[in-house]
Short mmCIF file of C-alpha atoms in Angstrom, two decimals:
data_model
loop_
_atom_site.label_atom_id
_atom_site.label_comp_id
_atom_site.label_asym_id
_atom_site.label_seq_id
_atom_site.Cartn_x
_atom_site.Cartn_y
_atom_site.Cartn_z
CA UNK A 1108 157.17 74.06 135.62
CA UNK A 1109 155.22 71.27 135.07
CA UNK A 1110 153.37 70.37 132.18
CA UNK A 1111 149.56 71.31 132.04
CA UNK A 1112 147.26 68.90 133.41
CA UNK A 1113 144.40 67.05 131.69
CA UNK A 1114 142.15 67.84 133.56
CA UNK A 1115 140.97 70.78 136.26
CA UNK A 1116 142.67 68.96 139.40
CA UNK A 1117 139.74 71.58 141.24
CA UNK A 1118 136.90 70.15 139.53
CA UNK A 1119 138.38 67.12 140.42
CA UNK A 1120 138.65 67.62 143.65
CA UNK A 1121 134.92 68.88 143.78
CA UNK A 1122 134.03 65.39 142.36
CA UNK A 1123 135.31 63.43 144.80
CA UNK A 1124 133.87 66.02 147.53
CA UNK A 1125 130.10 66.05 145.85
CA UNK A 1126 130.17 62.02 145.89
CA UNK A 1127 131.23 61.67 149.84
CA UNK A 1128 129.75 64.43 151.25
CA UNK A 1129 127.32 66.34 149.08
CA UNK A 1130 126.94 69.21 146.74
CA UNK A 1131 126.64 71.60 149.61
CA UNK A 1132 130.48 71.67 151.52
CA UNK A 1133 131.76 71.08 147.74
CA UNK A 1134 131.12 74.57 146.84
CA UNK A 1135 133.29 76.46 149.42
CA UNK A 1136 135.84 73.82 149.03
CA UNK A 1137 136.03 75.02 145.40
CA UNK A 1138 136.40 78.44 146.07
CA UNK A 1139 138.81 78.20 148.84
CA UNK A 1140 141.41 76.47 146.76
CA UNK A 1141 140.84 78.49 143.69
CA UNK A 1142 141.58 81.30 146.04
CA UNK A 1143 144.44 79.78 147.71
CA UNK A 1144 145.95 78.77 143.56
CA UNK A 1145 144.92 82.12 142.57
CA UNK A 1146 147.25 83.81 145.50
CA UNK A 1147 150.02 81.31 144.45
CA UNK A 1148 150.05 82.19 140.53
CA UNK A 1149 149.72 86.06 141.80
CA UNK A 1150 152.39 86.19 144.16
CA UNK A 1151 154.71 84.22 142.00
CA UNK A 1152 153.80 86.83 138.83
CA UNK A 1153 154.39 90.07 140.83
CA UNK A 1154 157.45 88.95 142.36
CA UNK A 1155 158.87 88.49 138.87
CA UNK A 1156 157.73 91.59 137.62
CA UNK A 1157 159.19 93.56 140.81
CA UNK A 1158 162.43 91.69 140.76
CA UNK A 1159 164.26 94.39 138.25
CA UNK A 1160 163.94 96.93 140.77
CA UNK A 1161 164.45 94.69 143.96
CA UNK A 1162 161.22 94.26 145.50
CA UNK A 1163 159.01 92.06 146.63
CA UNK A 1164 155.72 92.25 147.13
CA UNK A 1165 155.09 92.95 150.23
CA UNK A 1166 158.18 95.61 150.07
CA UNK A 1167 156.44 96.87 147.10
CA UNK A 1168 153.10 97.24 149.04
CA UNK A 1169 154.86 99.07 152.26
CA UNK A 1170 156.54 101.15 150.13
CA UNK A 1171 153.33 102.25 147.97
CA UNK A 1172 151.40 103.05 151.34
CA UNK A 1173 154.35 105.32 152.24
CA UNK A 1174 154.52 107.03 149.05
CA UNK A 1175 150.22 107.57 149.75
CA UNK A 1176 150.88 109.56 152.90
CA UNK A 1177 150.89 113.31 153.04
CA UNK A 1178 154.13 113.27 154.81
CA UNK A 1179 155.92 110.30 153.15
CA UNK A 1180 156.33 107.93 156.89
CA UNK A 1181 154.54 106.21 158.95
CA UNK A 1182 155.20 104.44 162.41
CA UNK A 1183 156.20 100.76 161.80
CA UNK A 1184 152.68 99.80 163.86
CA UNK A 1185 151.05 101.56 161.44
CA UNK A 1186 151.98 99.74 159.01
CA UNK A 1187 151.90 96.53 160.22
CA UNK A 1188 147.92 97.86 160.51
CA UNK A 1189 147.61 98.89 157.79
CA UNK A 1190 149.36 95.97 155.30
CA UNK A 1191 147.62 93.61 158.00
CA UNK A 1192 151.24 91.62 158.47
CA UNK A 1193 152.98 91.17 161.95
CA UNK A 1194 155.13 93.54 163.29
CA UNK A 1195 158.50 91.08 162.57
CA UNK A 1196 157.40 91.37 159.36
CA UNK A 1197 157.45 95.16 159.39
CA UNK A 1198 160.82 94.93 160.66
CA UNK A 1199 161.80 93.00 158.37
CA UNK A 1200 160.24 94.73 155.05
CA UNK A 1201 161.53 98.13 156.55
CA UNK A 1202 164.86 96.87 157.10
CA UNK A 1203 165.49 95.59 153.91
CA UNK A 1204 163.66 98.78 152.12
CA UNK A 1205 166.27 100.91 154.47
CA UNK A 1206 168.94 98.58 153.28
CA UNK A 1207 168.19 99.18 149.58
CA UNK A 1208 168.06 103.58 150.60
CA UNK A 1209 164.45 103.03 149.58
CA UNK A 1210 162.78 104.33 153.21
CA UNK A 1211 165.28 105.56 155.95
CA UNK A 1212 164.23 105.50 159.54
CA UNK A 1213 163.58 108.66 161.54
CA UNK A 1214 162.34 109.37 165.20
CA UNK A 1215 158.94 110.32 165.94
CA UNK A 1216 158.44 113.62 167.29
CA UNK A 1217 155.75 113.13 169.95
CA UNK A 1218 156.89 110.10 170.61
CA UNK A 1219 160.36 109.06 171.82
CA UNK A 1220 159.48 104.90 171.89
CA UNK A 1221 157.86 104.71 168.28
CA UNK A 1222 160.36 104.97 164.94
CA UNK A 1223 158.86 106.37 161.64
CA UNK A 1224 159.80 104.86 158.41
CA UNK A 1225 160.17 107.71 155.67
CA UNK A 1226 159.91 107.42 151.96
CA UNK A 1227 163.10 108.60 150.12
CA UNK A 1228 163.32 110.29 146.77
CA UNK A 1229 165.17 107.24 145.54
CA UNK A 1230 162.27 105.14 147.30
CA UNK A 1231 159.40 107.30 145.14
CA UNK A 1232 161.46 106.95 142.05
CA UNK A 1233 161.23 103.42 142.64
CA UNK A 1234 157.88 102.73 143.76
CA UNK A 1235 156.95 105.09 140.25
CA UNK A 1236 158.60 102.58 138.10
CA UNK A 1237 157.72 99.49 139.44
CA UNK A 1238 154.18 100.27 139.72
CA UNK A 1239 154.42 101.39 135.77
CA UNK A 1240 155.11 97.84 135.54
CA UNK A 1241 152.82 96.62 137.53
CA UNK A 1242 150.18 98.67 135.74
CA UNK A 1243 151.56 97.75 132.12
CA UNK A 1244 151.25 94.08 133.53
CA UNK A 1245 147.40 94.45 135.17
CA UNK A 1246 148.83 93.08 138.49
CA UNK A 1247 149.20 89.45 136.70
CA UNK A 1248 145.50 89.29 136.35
CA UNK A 1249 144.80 90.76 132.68
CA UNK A 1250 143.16 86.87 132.05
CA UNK A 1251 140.28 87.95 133.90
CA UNK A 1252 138.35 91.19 131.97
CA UNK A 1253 137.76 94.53 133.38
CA UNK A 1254 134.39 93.30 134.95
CA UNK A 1255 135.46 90.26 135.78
CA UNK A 1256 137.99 91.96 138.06
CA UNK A 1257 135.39 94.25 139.47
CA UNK A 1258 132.96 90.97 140.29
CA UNK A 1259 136.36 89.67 142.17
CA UNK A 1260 136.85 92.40 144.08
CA UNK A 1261 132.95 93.08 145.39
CA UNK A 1262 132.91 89.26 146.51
CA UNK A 1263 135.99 88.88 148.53
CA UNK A 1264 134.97 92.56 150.30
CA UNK A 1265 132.44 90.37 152.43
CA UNK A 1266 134.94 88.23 153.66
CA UNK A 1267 137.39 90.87 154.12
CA UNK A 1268 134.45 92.55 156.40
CA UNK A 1269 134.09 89.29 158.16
CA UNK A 1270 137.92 89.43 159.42
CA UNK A 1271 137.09 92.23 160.61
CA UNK A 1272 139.79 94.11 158.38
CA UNK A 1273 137.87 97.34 158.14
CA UNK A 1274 134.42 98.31 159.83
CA UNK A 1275 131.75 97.82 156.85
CA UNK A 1276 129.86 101.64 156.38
CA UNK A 1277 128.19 103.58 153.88
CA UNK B 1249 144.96 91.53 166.25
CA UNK B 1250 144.32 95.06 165.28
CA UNK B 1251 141.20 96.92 166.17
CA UNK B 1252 138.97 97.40 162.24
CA UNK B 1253 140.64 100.59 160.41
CA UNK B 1254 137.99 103.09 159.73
CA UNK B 1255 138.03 103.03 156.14
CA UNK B 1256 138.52 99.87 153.57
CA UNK B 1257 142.12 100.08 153.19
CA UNK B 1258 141.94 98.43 149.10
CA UNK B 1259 139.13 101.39 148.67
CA UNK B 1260 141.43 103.48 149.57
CA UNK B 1261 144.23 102.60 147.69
CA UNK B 1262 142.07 102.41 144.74
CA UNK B 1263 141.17 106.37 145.34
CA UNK B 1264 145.02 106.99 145.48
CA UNK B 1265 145.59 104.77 142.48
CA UNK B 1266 142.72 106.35 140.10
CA UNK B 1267 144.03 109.88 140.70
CA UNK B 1268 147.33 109.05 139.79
CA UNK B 1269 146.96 106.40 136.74
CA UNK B 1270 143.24 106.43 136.41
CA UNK B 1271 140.53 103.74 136.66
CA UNK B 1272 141.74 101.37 134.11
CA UNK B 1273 144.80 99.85 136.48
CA UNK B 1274 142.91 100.40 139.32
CA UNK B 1275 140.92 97.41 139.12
CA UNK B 1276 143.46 94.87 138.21
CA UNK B 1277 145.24 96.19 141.65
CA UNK B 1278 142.28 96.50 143.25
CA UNK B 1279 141.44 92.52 142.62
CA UNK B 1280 144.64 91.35 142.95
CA UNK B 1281 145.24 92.72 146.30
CA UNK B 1282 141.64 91.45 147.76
CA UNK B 1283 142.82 88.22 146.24
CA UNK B 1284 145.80 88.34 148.49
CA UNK B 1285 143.95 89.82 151.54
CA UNK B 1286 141.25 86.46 151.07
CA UNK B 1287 144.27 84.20 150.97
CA UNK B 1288 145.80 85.14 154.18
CA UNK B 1289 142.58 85.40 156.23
CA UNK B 1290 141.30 82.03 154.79
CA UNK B 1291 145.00 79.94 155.26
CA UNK B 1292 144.84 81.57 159.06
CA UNK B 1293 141.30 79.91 159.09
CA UNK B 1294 142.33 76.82 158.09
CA UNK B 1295 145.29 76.20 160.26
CA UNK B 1296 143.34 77.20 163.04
CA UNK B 1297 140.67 74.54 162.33
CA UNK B 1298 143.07 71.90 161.24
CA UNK B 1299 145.57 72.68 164.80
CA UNK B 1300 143.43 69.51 166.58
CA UNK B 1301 144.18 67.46 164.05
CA UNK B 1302 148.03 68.38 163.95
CA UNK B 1303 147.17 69.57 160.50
CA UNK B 1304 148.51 72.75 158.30
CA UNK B 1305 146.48 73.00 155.15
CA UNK B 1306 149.38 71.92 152.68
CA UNK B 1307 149.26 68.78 154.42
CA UNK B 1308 145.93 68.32 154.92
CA UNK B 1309 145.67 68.91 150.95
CA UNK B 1310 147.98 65.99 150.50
CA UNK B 1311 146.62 64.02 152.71
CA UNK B 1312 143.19 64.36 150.32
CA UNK B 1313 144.67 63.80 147.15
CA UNK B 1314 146.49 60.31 148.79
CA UNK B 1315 142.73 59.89 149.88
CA UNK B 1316 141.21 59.85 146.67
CA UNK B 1317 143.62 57.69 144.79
CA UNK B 1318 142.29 54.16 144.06
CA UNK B 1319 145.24 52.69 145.82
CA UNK B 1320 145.95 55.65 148.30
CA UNK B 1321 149.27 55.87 147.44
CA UNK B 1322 150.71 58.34 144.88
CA UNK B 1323 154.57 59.19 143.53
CA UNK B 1324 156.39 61.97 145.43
CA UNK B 1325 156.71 64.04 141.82
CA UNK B 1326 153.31 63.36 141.11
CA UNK B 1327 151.59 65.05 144.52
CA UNK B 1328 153.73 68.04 143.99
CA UNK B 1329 152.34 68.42 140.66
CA UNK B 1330 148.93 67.79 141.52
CA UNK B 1331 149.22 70.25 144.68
CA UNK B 1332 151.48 72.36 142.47
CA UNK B 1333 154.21 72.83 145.31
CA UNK B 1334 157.63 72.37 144.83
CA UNK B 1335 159.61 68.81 145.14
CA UNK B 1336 161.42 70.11 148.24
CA UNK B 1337 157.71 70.96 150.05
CA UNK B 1338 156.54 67.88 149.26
CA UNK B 1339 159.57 66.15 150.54
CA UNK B 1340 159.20 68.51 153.64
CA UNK B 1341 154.94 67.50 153.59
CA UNK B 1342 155.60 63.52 153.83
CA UNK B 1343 158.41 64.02 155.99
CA UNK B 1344 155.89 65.33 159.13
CA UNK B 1345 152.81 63.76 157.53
CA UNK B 1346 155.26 60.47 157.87
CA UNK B 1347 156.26 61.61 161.41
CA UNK B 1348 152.60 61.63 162.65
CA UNK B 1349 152.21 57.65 161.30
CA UNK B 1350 149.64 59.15 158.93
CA UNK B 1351 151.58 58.35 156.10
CA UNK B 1352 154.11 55.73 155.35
CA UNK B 1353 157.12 56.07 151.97
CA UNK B 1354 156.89 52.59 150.25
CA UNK B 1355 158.98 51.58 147.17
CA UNK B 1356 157.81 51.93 144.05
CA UNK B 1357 157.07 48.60 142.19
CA UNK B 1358 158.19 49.45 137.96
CA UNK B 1359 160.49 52.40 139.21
CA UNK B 1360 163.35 51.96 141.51
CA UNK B 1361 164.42 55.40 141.54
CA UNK B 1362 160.56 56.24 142.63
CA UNK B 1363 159.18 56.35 146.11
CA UNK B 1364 155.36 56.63 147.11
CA UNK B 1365 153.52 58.13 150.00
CA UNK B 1366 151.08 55.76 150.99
CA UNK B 1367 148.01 57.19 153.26
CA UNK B 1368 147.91 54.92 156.47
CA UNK B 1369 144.79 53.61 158.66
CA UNK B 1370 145.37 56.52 160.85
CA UNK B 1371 145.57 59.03 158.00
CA UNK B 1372 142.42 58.28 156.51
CA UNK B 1373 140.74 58.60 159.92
CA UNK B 1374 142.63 62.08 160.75
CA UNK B 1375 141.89 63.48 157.09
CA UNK B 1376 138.16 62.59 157.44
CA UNK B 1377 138.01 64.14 160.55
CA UNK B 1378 139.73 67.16 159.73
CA UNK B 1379 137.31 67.18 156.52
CA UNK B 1380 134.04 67.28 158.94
CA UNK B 1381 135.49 70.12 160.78
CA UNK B 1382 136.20 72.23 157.62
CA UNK B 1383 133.53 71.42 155.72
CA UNK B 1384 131.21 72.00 158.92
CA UNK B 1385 133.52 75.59 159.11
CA UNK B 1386 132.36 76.19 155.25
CA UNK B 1387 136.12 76.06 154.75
CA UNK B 1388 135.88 79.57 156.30
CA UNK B 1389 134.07 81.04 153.61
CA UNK B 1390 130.78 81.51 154.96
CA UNK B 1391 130.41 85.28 154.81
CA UNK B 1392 129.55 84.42 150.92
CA UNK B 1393 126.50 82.70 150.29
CA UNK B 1394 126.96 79.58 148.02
CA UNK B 1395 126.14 81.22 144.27
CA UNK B 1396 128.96 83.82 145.36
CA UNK B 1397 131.49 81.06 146.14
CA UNK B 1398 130.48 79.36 143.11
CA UNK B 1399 130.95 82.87 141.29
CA UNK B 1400 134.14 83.05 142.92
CA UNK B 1401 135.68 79.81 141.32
CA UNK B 1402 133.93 80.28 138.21
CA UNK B 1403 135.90 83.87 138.18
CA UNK B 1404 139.53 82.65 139.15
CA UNK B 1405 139.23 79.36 136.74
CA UNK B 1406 140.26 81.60 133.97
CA UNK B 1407 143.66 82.75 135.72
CA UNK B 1408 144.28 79.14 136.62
CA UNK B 1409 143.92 78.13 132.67
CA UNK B 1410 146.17 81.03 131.79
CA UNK B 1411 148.60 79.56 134.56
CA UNK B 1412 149.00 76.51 132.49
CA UNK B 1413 147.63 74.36 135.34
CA UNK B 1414 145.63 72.57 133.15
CA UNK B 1415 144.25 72.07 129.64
CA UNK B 1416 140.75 73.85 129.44
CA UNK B 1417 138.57 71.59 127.41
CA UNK B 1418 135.04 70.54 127.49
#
């Protein structure tokens, strides 16, 4: 890791942005990268803390949403929907999950052309630990406060609605 | 892309998480994953405004920084630490941003061991360009009105500090 820098190479960023072209397109510059730096420092902090029970996150994540459902699996589409990745990446995630005897993979009843993926007992045993730590760790986010998470999560919900991720409603 | 789910799929986890460990971890999980969510929907964004100007968003980000140097030329080890990306990105960054004729390696003059990246004619023409489009695009953050982007960097500057990105200071 490299050493801290001197100075916030965002606000720098906005300085140079603010003298060529204005206050106004300076703003969402800002809070694009912090998002994108944010992600970044995230990603790299739950990957570490899932690493002693060999996930990722996005295994983590596929394996949580099974462990939600009443009947323990879901059809790979749906959870490509659902976790909003492609379906290679389903494949992928499943596979090595199914490697690990963390999901196994089971025919659909209705229908002969879609596969299930199914939560195993070793796979909730799992996913109970890991999100212990996970918990223990607040995600990798415990420098923000308690409200300070809640004001993150109400902003990026508009934007999230904009993708068209989930239809807004009461 | 997927038709809009019914439901808000981080509410919903949230529900599943606050029956089983209560509300406390449920917003640190809640936050983290729209944090997540926000990344991938705005680095889709990006690319897809930055594909005319044979652009990803890594290397339009270096192309900025080379930009706003007073000479427009920086170290290799210094842009990855600026961009906080590993030396073998970078490496991989120059290599196509090289490739394109937007930039050019030149020796370094105290270090022989150093080479630079050195934006060209052509790369301060494409990166302006590219700049017009995104910052016409609101960086693809428009679904927030500007006090909630600003809100939005003002939140995540506190994970950056804790990140060790930089030295937080008046």
């Amino acid at each position: 890791m490299s050493p801290p820098l001197r100075i916030d190479p965002i606000a720098e960023a906005r300085r140079h942005w603010t003298a060529r072209w204005g206050g106004r397109p300076a703003r969402p510059m800002a809070a694009v990268t912090s998002i994108m730096r944010a992600q970044q420092v995230l990603l790299a902090r739950l990957n570490g803390l899932l690493r002693p029970y060999g996930l990722t996150f996005p295994r983590y994540e596929a394996l949580m949403l099974l462990s939600f459902t009443r009947t323990g699996a879901l059809p790979l589409g749906k959870i490509g929907e659902r976790l909003q990745v492609h379906r290679t990446s389903v494949t992928n995630i499943v596979d090595k999950l199914e490697a690990d005897g963390l999901v196994r993979r089971v025919p659909h009843a209705n229908d002969r052309r879609a596969t299930l993926a199914a939560i195993t007992d070793e796979g909730r045993e799992t996913a109970a630990r890991a999100t212990a730590a996970l918990n223990d760790a607040a995600f990798g986010i415990d420098a923000l406060c308690s409200d300070e998470q809640e004001a993150v999560t109400a902003l990026l919900r508009a934007l999230r609605v904009d993708a068209g991720d989930f239809v807004d409603g009461p």
